[in-house]
Amino acid sequence: MLKCTQAKRCGGCAYIDQGYEASLKAKNAYLQKLYKPLHIKIHPIICMEDPYHYRNKAIIAFNSQYQPGLYEESSHRIIPYTACLLHDEKIDEVIQTIGMIFKKYHVSLYDPRAHKGEIRHVVLRRGVVTHEIMVTLVSTSDVFKGAKNFAKELVKKNPEVKTIILNINKRRTPIVLGEKEKILYGKGYIVDELCGLSFKISSQSFYQINHDQCERLYQHALSSMSQHQIIVDTYCGIGTIGMIAAKKAKQVFGVELNGDAIQDAQINKAYNQIKNIRFFKDDATKWMQRMVAEDLKVDAIIMDPPRTGSTPEFIAAVKQMKPAEIIYISCNPETQVRDLKHFKNDYTCQEIYAFDMFPFTKHVESVVLLTHRKDKP
Ligand code: SAH
């Protein structure tokens, strides 16, 4: 069992002191209690063989001595650290280099209390298969003085850094990223591989943070599904699961609200030469309602909403559409249980599988397959 050696803990890992076995036991007990009212089989959580260093993304801030730090949970306090047990180790290596370069050039750091200074955060993402790293500097300023030298030194020390982006966030807000961006180095994105396909990831787009568990989750979700003609992937992000599902279908439609993610999805479609998928930038509920009005015939729906879950209107539209199968993937079992109750009269659900996507934190990812009731017309 590894121990977090950081003097002051950030509070991100609820279970790091108890160890992995104890964390799984606690998560299983939580799932048993939560899904019990649904009277379905609750499988033990699918765990990781090596539960450390799984995070392919990190959001870092620097203190006035240029020490990299993590935010203490639910606060603005920066807890200095050198190595996090959850982060990809290469990410932590690169962040140390960035701290050194910032110090050397006396880079202006942002002070949230005074709303002064420039660099607010540094966001790092790593393609676990390709080893490509993206560095996003989040700044209050449109200009990063010395960008060329910074890029040169960083890439020299860490050649895995393939792109550096300046993200401009002038607002007084805890939201990390602003909307405007400039590419300081490279192409502005990295590529990673998931379930045999390649995906382009930009700084703004959603990408699962635990690569290996994500593959297992997708493989499980899609293997539980029958062969289908038309599949809709709702809340599709950069189109990962929809493109993997396209092998099983005649046609796939993907729907997503975030415009950057949709742009990535379009590029990913071309990149992987997938012809039978189309993406729509829209609110999932509104899109579904429109498709019901247009009488679109759908055989299966994949839904993977954010933590807030789906909406009653979305579920009503699904019920009108009557797909034979629904795969509901959730990063918040509480909203999943709430939503599943609305499907009860029209769909049967036999079992729930949970994946330990975020070891040592309180979070779990769950998947259920819903099948249309035979007795329902
Ligand atoms: N299925 C994807 C993404 C799941 S995360 C994957 O596995 O990678 C949830 C996604 O829902 C995010 O990409 C988010 O931008 C999107 N989203 C949030 N609210 C939405 C809405 N109202 N309509 C459509 N998409 C939404």
Tab-separated table of C-alpha atoms and ligand atoms in Angstrom:
chain	number	residue	atom	x	y	z
A	1	MET	CA	0.000	0.000	0.000
A	2	LEU	CA	1.414	3.401	-0.997
A	3	LYS	CA	1.129	6.326	1.374
A	4	CYS	CA	0.535	9.951	0.451
A	5	THR	CA	3.733	11.591	1.647
A	6	GLN	CA	2.660	15.172	1.113
A	7	ALA	CA	2.899	17.081	4.382
A	8	LYS	CA	-0.473	18.735	3.956
A	9	ARG	CA	-3.122	16.745	2.181
A	10	CYS	CA	-5.359	18.259	-0.465
A	11	GLY	CA	-8.308	16.080	0.598
A	12	GLY	CA	-8.910	14.772	-2.926
A	13	CYS	CA	-8.594	11.103	-1.939
A	14	ALA	CA	-11.162	10.176	0.666
A	15	TYR	CA	-9.748	6.656	1.084
A	16	ILE	CA	-5.980	6.990	0.647
A	17	ASP	CA	-5.233	6.206	4.298
A	18	GLN	CA	-7.490	3.148	4.497
A	19	GLY	CA	-5.990	1.402	1.469
A	20	TYR	CA	-7.571	0.092	-1.733
A	21	GLU	CA	-9.377	-2.962	-0.299
A	22	ALA	CA	-11.126	-0.847	2.319
A	23	SER	CA	-12.110	1.742	-0.297
A	24	LEU	CA	-13.706	-0.969	-2.459
A	25	LYS	CA	-15.575	-2.348	0.516
A	26	ALA	CA	-16.953	1.104	1.293
A	27	LYS	CA	-17.955	1.672	-2.339
A	28	ASN	CA	-19.680	-1.728	-2.534
A	29	ALA	CA	-21.639	-0.996	0.634
A	30	TYR	CA	-22.666	2.386	-0.806
A	31	LEU	CA	-23.822	0.794	-4.082
A	32	GLN	CA	-25.755	-1.946	-2.274
A	33	LYS	CA	-27.657	0.611	-0.251
A	34	LEU	CA	-28.310	2.961	-3.139
A	35	TYR	CA	-29.571	0.433	-5.729
A	36	LYS	CA	-31.455	-1.819	-3.258
A	37	PRO	CA	-34.856	-0.163	-3.857
A	38	LEU	CA	-34.580	-1.057	-7.573
A	39	HIS	CA	-34.450	-4.833	-6.789
A	40	ILE	CA	-31.702	-5.566	-9.327
A	41	LYS	CA	-28.511	-7.591	-9.098
A	42	ILE	CA	-25.695	-5.375	-7.848
A	43	HIS	CA	-22.305	-6.664	-8.981
A	44	PRO	CA	-19.184	-5.941	-6.915
A	45	ILE	CA	-17.322	-2.924	-8.230
A	46	ILE	CA	-14.830	-3.733	-11.010
A	47	CYS	CA	-11.517	-2.612	-9.579
A	48	MET	CA	-8.048	-1.787	-10.916
A	49	GLU	CA	-5.109	-4.124	-10.585
A	50	ASP	CA	-2.844	-1.121	-9.969
A	51	PRO	CA	-5.029	1.677	-8.599
A	52	TYR	CA	-2.310	4.378	-8.482
A	53	HIS	CA	-1.286	7.072	-10.985
A	54	TYR	CA	-4.351	6.655	-13.177
A	55	ARG	CA	-5.243	10.342	-13.711
A	56	ASN	CA	-4.303	11.489	-17.222
A	57	LYS	CA	-5.216	15.096	-16.362
A	58	ALA	CA	-4.095	17.451	-13.598
A	59	ILE	CA	-5.027	21.026	-12.688
A	60	ILE	CA	-2.171	22.749	-10.900
A	61	ALA	CA	-1.672	26.164	-9.315
A	62	PHE	CA	1.583	27.668	-8.065
A	63	ASN	CA	2.256	29.416	-4.764
A	64	SER	CA	4.365	32.564	-4.485
A	65	GLN	CA	7.567	30.449	-4.277
A	66	TYR	CA	6.636	28.787	-7.595
A	67	GLN	CA	5.952	25.466	-5.882
A	68	PRO	CA	3.297	23.485	-7.730
A	69	GLY	CA	0.249	22.769	-5.648
A	70	LEU	CA	-3.175	21.182	-5.611
A	71	TYR	CA	-6.279	22.941	-4.439
A	72	GLU	CA	-7.550	21.830	-1.084
A	73	GLU	CA	-11.000	20.337	-1.579
A	74	SER	CA	-13.738	23.024	-1.664
A	75	SER	CA	-11.318	25.883	-0.986
A	76	HIS	CA	-8.852	28.253	-2.677
A	77	ARG	CA	-5.928	27.094	-0.564
A	78	ILE	CA	-3.014	25.690	-2.560
A	79	ILE	CA	-1.346	22.645	-1.011
A	80	PRO	CA	2.217	22.321	-2.350
A	81	TYR	CA	3.125	18.848	-3.601
A	82	THR	CA	5.828	17.043	-5.517
A	83	ALA	CA	4.161	13.731	-6.361
A	84	CYS	CA	0.481	12.807	-6.262
A	85	LEU	CA	-0.489	9.129	-5.969
A	86	LEU	CA	-3.334	9.624	-8.427
A	87	HIS	CA	-1.565	11.628	-11.137
A	88	ASP	CA	0.191	10.073	-14.079
A	89	GLU	CA	3.841	10.222	-12.962
A	90	LYS	CA	5.010	11.852	-16.172
A	91	ILE	CA	2.547	14.697	-15.591
A	92	ASP	CA	4.085	15.402	-12.192
A	93	GLU	CA	7.568	15.328	-13.716
A	94	VAL	CA	6.553	17.937	-16.320
A	95	ILE	CA	4.903	20.147	-13.717
A	96	GLN	CA	8.158	20.281	-11.759
A	97	THR	CA	9.955	21.487	-14.899
A	98	ILE	CA	7.271	24.131	-15.482
A	99	GLY	CA	7.702	25.392	-11.902
A	100	MET	CA	11.452	25.708	-12.417
A	101	ILE	CA	11.061	27.626	-15.683
A	102	PHE	CA	8.413	29.931	-14.175
A	103	LYS	CA	10.800	30.687	-11.307
A	104	LYS	CA	13.741	31.321	-13.610
A	105	TYR	CA	11.789	33.876	-15.656
A	106	HIS	CA	9.846	35.349	-12.684
A	107	VAL	CA	6.579	34.619	-14.454
A	108	SER	CA	3.700	36.692	-13.074
A	109	LEU	CA	1.382	34.487	-10.975
A	110	TYR	CA	-2.262	35.309	-10.347
A	111	ASP	CA	-3.426	36.231	-6.862
A	112	PRO	CA	-7.177	35.498	-6.642
A	113	ARG	CA	-7.696	37.716	-3.570
A	114	ALA	CA	-6.255	40.827	-5.219
A	115	HIS	CA	-7.396	39.726	-8.721
A	116	LYS	CA	-3.895	40.652	-9.947
A	117	GLY	CA	-1.141	38.801	-11.800
A	118	GLU	CA	-1.287	36.477	-14.796
A	119	ILE	CA	-0.881	32.675	-14.587
A	120	ARG	CA	-3.839	31.167	-12.701
A	121	HIS	CA	-3.445	27.448	-13.407
A	122	VAL	CA	-1.610	24.990	-15.547
A	123	VAL	CA	-3.659	22.104	-16.903
A	124	LEU	CA	-1.835	19.005	-18.151
A	125	ARG	CA	-3.258	16.131	-20.141
A	126	ARG	CA	-1.461	12.992	-21.269
A	127	GLY	CA	-2.365	10.432	-23.880
A	128	VAL	CA	-1.676	7.226	-21.994
A	129	VAL	CA	-1.126	5.182	-25.167
A	130	THR	CA	0.599	7.798	-27.358
A	131	HIS	CA	2.505	9.448	-24.442
A	132	GLU	CA	1.736	12.900	-25.898
A	133	ILE	CA	1.363	15.693	-23.344
A	134	MET	CA	-0.642	18.915	-23.670
A	135	VAL	CA	0.152	21.880	-21.415
A	136	THR	CA	-2.459	24.626	-21.046
A	137	LEU	CA	-1.392	27.837	-19.299
A	138	VAL	CA	-4.470	29.600	-17.965
A	139	SER	CA	-3.774	33.332	-17.758
A	140	THR	CA	-5.564	36.622	-17.164
A	141	SER	CA	-3.506	38.116	-20.000
A	142	ASP	CA	-3.783	37.670	-23.787
A	143	VAL	CA	0.001	37.694	-24.043
A	144	PHE	CA	2.501	35.322	-22.448
A	145	LYS	CA	5.821	37.141	-22.516
A	146	GLY	CA	8.737	34.846	-23.263
A	147	ALA	CA	6.458	32.161	-24.722
A	148	LYS	CA	9.110	31.044	-27.214
A	149	ASN	CA	11.802	30.533	-24.568
A	150	PHE	CA	9.338	28.833	-22.256
A	151	ALA	CA	8.282	26.392	-24.984
A	152	LYS	CA	11.888	25.752	-26.049
A	153	GLU	CA	13.072	24.943	-22.528
A	154	LEU	CA	10.047	22.867	-21.616
A	155	VAL	CA	10.134	20.747	-24.770
A	156	LYS	CA	13.892	20.283	-24.492
A	157	LYS	CA	13.551	18.860	-20.987
A	158	ASN	CA	10.304	16.999	-21.680
A	159	PRO	CA	10.018	16.099	-25.366
A	160	GLU	CA	6.662	14.364	-24.710
A	161	VAL	CA	5.142	17.861	-24.498
A	162	LYS	CA	3.639	18.112	-27.972
A	163	THR	CA	1.568	21.247	-27.611
A	164	ILE	CA	1.334	24.331	-25.367
A	165	ILE	CA	-1.782	26.471	-25.235
A	166	LEU	CA	-2.492	29.849	-23.669
A	167	ASN	CA	-6.034	29.914	-22.335
A	168	ILE	CA	-7.308	33.368	-21.393
A	169	ASN	CA	-9.523	33.615	-18.342
A	170	LYS	CA	-9.958	37.168	-17.049
A	171	ARG	CA	-13.044	36.450	-14.975
A	172	ARG	CA	-13.287	36.384	-11.190
A	173	THR	CA	-14.482	32.818	-11.073
A	174	PRO	CA	-13.418	29.402	-9.779
A	175	ILE	CA	-14.095	27.953	-13.275
A	176	VAL	CA	-10.658	26.962	-14.545
A	177	LEU	CA	-10.764	27.558	-18.296
A	178	GLY	CA	-11.768	30.672	-20.223
A	179	GLU	CA	-13.179	30.543	-23.748
A	180	LYS	CA	-10.394	32.264	-25.707
A	181	GLU	CA	-7.217	30.353	-26.579
A	182	LYS	CA	-3.968	30.801	-28.471
A	183	ILE	CA	-1.617	28.055	-29.528
A	184	LEU	CA	1.909	28.795	-28.271
A	185	TYR	CA	3.510	25.616	-29.548
A	186	GLY	CA	2.511	22.557	-31.597
A	187	LYS	CA	-0.872	21.769	-33.102
A	188	GLY	CA	-3.138	22.741	-30.219
A	189	TYR	CA	-4.238	19.194	-29.443
A	190	ILE	CA	-2.925	15.765	-28.527
A	191	VAL	CA	-4.029	12.363	-29.760
A	192	ASP	CA	-4.790	9.289	-27.670
A	193	GLU	CA	-6.022	5.799	-28.459
A	194	LEU	CA	-9.035	4.151	-26.908
A	195	CYS	CA	-10.484	0.730	-27.823
A	196	GLY	CA	-8.376	0.652	-30.991
A	197	LEU	CA	-9.469	4.079	-32.294
A	198	SER	CA	-7.555	7.382	-32.250
A	199	PHE	CA	-8.989	10.483	-30.607
A	200	LYS	CA	-7.943	14.089	-30.889
A	201	ILE	CA	-8.250	15.878	-27.545
A	202	SER	CA	-8.308	19.665	-27.249
A	203	SER	CA	-7.889	21.547	-23.968
A	204	GLN	CA	-11.624	22.162	-23.613
A	205	SER	CA	-13.043	18.806	-24.554
A	206	PHE	CA	-14.173	16.145	-22.130
A	207	TYR	CA	-12.066	13.013	-22.069
A	208	GLN	CA	-12.266	10.265	-19.465
A	209	ILE	CA	-9.436	10.691	-16.964
A	210	ASN	CA	-8.803	6.968	-16.339
A	211	HIS	CA	-7.893	5.425	-19.691
A	212	ASP	CA	-7.725	1.741	-18.745
A	213	GLN	CA	-10.931	1.645	-16.720
A	214	CYS	CA	-12.669	3.634	-19.441
A	215	GLU	CA	-11.749	0.951	-21.995
A	216	ARG	CA	-13.109	-1.748	-19.726
A	217	LEU	CA	-16.296	0.210	-19.130
A	218	TYR	CA	-16.909	0.849	-22.849
A	219	GLN	CA	-16.135	-2.761	-23.758
A	220	HIS	CA	-18.518	-3.980	-21.098
A	221	ALA	CA	-21.261	-1.527	-22.086
A	222	LEU	CA	-21.076	-2.357	-25.787
A	223	SER	CA	-20.758	-6.113	-25.335
A	224	SER	CA	-23.990	-6.149	-23.330
A	225	MET	CA	-25.792	-4.536	-26.274
A	226	SER	CA	-27.291	-6.417	-29.233
A	227	GLN	CA	-26.414	-5.714	-32.873
A	228	HIS	CA	-28.411	-2.631	-33.890
A	229	GLN	CA	-29.468	-0.657	-36.936
A	230	ILE	CA	-29.691	2.862	-35.515
A	231	ILE	CA	-27.974	3.923	-32.287
A	232	VAL	CA	-28.071	7.363	-30.677
A	233	ASP	CA	-25.137	8.362	-28.440
A	234	THR	CA	-26.440	11.155	-26.242
A	235	TYR	CA	-24.130	13.379	-24.153
A	236	CYS	CA	-21.456	12.018	-26.508
A	237	GLY	CA	-18.459	14.271	-25.650
A	238	ILE	CA	-15.820	13.873	-28.381
A	239	GLY	CA	-17.756	10.896	-29.724
A	240	THR	CA	-15.689	8.101	-28.190
A	241	ILE	CA	-18.325	5.523	-27.305
A	242	GLY	CA	-20.483	6.288	-30.369
A	243	MET	CA	-17.557	5.685	-32.717
A	244	ILE	CA	-16.705	2.425	-30.993
A	245	ALA	CA	-20.403	1.440	-31.211
A	246	ALA	CA	-20.454	2.307	-34.932
A	247	LYS	CA	-18.915	-1.113	-35.627
A	248	LYS	CA	-22.150	-2.643	-34.343
A	249	ALA	CA	-24.570	-0.399	-36.168
A	250	LYS	CA	-25.791	0.715	-39.553
A	251	GLN	CA	-25.962	4.362	-38.445
A	252	VAL	CA	-25.017	6.240	-35.245
A	253	PHE	CA	-26.074	9.766	-34.249
A	254	GLY	CA	-24.100	11.607	-31.552
A	255	VAL	CA	-25.481	14.590	-29.618
A	256	GLU	CA	-23.449	16.931	-27.416
A	257	LEU	CA	-23.858	20.479	-26.092
A	258	ASN	CA	-20.186	21.502	-26.032
A	259	GLY	CA	-19.149	22.949	-29.420
A	260	ASP	CA	-15.435	22.196	-28.986
A	261	ALA	CA	-16.177	18.573	-28.201
A	262	ILE	CA	-18.344	18.348	-31.344
A	263	GLN	CA	-15.534	19.830	-33.445
A	264	ASP	CA	-13.178	17.186	-32.044
A	265	ALA	CA	-15.798	14.521	-32.717
A	266	GLN	CA	-15.992	15.557	-36.397
A	267	ILE	CA	-12.211	15.387	-36.716
A	268	ASN	CA	-12.119	12.057	-34.875
A	269	LYS	CA	-14.699	10.671	-37.253
A	270	ALA	CA	-12.517	11.580	-40.267
A	271	TYR	CA	-9.340	10.462	-38.484
A	272	ASN	CA	-10.789	7.003	-37.913
A	273	GLN	CA	-12.519	6.913	-41.317
A	274	ILE	CA	-15.877	6.138	-39.803
A	275	LYS	CA	-18.608	6.827	-42.324
A	276	ASN	CA	-21.743	5.792	-40.420
A	277	ILE	CA	-21.800	8.408	-37.634
A	278	ARG	CA	-23.217	11.941	-37.617
A	279	PHE	CA	-22.783	14.507	-34.835
A	280	PHE	CA	-25.126	17.258	-33.680
A	281	LYS	CA	-24.297	20.159	-31.390
A	282	ASP	CA	-27.420	20.487	-29.305
A	283	ASP	CA	-28.995	20.083	-25.913
A	284	ALA	CA	-29.695	16.341	-25.610
A	285	THR	CA	-33.272	16.879	-24.387
A	286	LYS	CA	-34.199	19.324	-27.153
A	287	TRP	CA	-32.640	17.113	-29.825
A	288	MET	CA	-34.517	14.053	-28.583
A	289	GLN	CA	-37.800	15.980	-28.518
A	290	ARG	CA	-37.215	17.109	-32.106
A	291	MET	CA	-36.415	13.576	-33.235
A	292	VAL	CA	-39.631	12.312	-31.627
A	293	ALA	CA	-41.544	14.996	-33.564
A	294	GLU	CA	-39.780	13.866	-36.760
A	295	ASP	CA	-40.630	10.239	-35.948
A	296	LEU	CA	-37.007	9.002	-36.052
A	297	LYS	CA	-36.872	5.248	-35.509
A	298	VAL	CA	-34.076	4.312	-33.113
A	299	ASP	CA	-33.066	0.836	-31.944
A	300	ALA	CA	-30.729	1.721	-29.081
A	301	ILE	CA	-29.808	4.771	-27.048
A	302	ILE	CA	-26.589	5.278	-25.145
A	303	MET	CA	-26.876	7.948	-22.466
A	304	ASP	CA	-23.896	9.241	-20.487
A	305	PRO	CA	-25.072	12.465	-18.832
A	306	PRO	CA	-23.023	14.738	-16.534
A	307	ARG	CA	-23.209	14.395	-12.733
A	308	THR	CA	-26.580	16.135	-12.615
A	309	GLY	CA	-28.084	13.233	-14.560
A	310	SER	CA	-30.643	13.524	-17.325
A	311	THR	CA	-33.960	15.409	-17.384
A	312	PRO	CA	-37.540	14.109	-17.028
A	313	GLU	CA	-38.223	15.559	-20.499
A	314	PHE	CA	-35.325	13.607	-22.004
A	315	ILE	CA	-36.624	10.390	-20.433
A	316	ALA	CA	-40.177	11.144	-21.664
A	317	ALA	CA	-38.813	11.574	-25.200
A	318	VAL	CA	-36.867	8.284	-24.967
A	319	LYS	CA	-40.040	6.495	-23.859
A	320	GLN	CA	-41.927	7.895	-26.837
A	321	MET	CA	-39.142	6.801	-29.167
A	322	LYS	CA	-39.240	3.267	-27.709
A	323	PRO	CA	-35.725	2.010	-28.491
A	324	ALA	CA	-35.325	-1.725	-27.776
A	325	GLU	CA	-32.288	-1.057	-25.549
A	326	ILE	CA	-30.834	1.769	-23.515
A	327	ILE	CA	-27.338	1.796	-22.063
A	328	TYR	CA	-27.200	4.263	-19.192
A	329	ILE	CA	-23.643	5.131	-18.119
A	330	SER	CA	-23.372	7.396	-15.097
A	331	CYS	CA	-20.681	9.206	-13.133
A	332	ASN	CA	-23.150	9.850	-10.329
A	333	PRO	CA	-25.123	6.791	-9.160
A	334	GLU	CA	-27.487	8.983	-7.152
A	335	THR	CA	-28.885	10.760	-10.195
A	336	GLN	CA	-28.846	7.461	-12.092
A	337	VAL	CA	-31.091	5.831	-9.473
A	338	ARG	CA	-33.379	8.868	-9.617
A	339	ASP	CA	-33.607	8.659	-13.429
A	340	LEU	CA	-34.030	4.875	-13.540
A	341	LYS	CA	-37.227	5.139	-11.517
A	342	HIS	CA	-38.793	7.074	-14.416
A	343	PHE	CA	-38.042	4.230	-16.846
A	344	LYS	CA	-39.567	1.535	-14.629
A	345	ASN	CA	-42.957	1.097	-16.326
A	346	ASP	CA	-41.547	0.861	-19.829
A	347	TYR	CA	-38.137	-0.801	-19.395
A	348	THR	CA	-36.725	-3.692	-17.390
A	349	CYS	CA	-33.327	-3.555	-15.761
A	350	GLN	CA	-31.692	-6.739	-14.437
A	351	GLU	CA	-28.350	-5.674	-13.040
A	352	ILE	CA	-25.928	-2.882	-12.369
A	353	TYR	CA	-22.185	-2.946	-12.941
A	354	ALA	CA	-19.943	-0.351	-11.321
A	355	PHE	CA	-16.394	0.508	-12.311
A	356	ASP	CA	-13.786	1.994	-10.026
A	357	MET	CA	-12.907	4.770	-12.426
A	358	PHE	CA	-11.597	7.119	-9.724
A	359	PRO	CA	-9.767	4.944	-7.142
A	360	PHE	CA	-9.346	6.387	-3.627
A	361	THR	CA	-11.905	9.138	-4.272
A	362	LYS	CA	-15.573	8.824	-3.311
A	363	HIS	CA	-16.668	8.560	-6.935
A	364	VAL	CA	-17.819	5.548	-8.956
A	365	GLU	CA	-19.013	5.047	-12.519
A	366	SER	CA	-21.968	2.743	-13.167
A	367	VAL	CA	-23.636	1.099	-16.162
A	368	VAL	CA	-27.059	-0.438	-16.621
A	369	LEU	CA	-28.748	-1.987	-19.622
A	370	LEU	CA	-32.472	-1.271	-19.956
A	371	THR	CA	-34.597	-3.475	-22.200
A	372	HIS	CA	-38.001	-2.429	-23.532
A	373	ARG	CA	-40.816	-4.376	-21.854
A	374	LYS	CA	-42.379	-6.934	-24.168
A	375	ASP	CA	-45.849	-6.204	-22.766
A	376	LYS	CA	-45.574	-2.534	-23.775
A	377	PRO	CA	-46.742	-1.732	-27.317
B	1	SAH	N1	-19.883	10.031	-23.424
B	1	SAH	C1	-18.718	10.883	-23.317
B	1	SAH	C2	-18.934	12.110	-22.420
B	1	SAH	C3	-19.656	11.909	-21.115
B	1	SAH	S1	-19.539	13.277	-19.967
B	1	SAH	C4	-17.504	10.099	-22.889
B	1	SAH	O1	-17.616	8.998	-22.356
B	1	SAH	O2	-16.387	10.574	-23.095
B	1	SAH	C5	-21.015	14.125	-20.206
B	1	SAH	C6	-21.066	14.982	-21.457
B	1	SAH	O3	-22.361	15.577	-21.497
B	1	SAH	C7	-20.065	16.138	-21.516
B	1	SAH	O4	-19.342	16.049	-22.726
B	1	SAH	C8	-20.946	17.395	-21.500
B	1	SAH	O5	-20.431	18.449	-22.280
B	1	SAH	C9	-22.243	16.871	-22.080
B	1	SAH	N2	-23.465	17.616	-21.729
B	1	SAH	C10	-23.769	18.238	-20.566
B	1	SAH	N3	-25.027	18.733	-20.607
B	1	SAH	C11	-25.529	18.411	-21.822
B	1	SAH	C12	-26.792	18.625	-22.451
B	1	SAH	N4	-27.768	19.279	-21.827
B	1	SAH	N5	-26.979	18.149	-23.693
B	1	SAH	C13	-25.983	17.466	-24.334
B	1	SAH	N6	-24.786	17.220	-23.781
B	1	SAH	C14	-24.540	17.683	-22.548
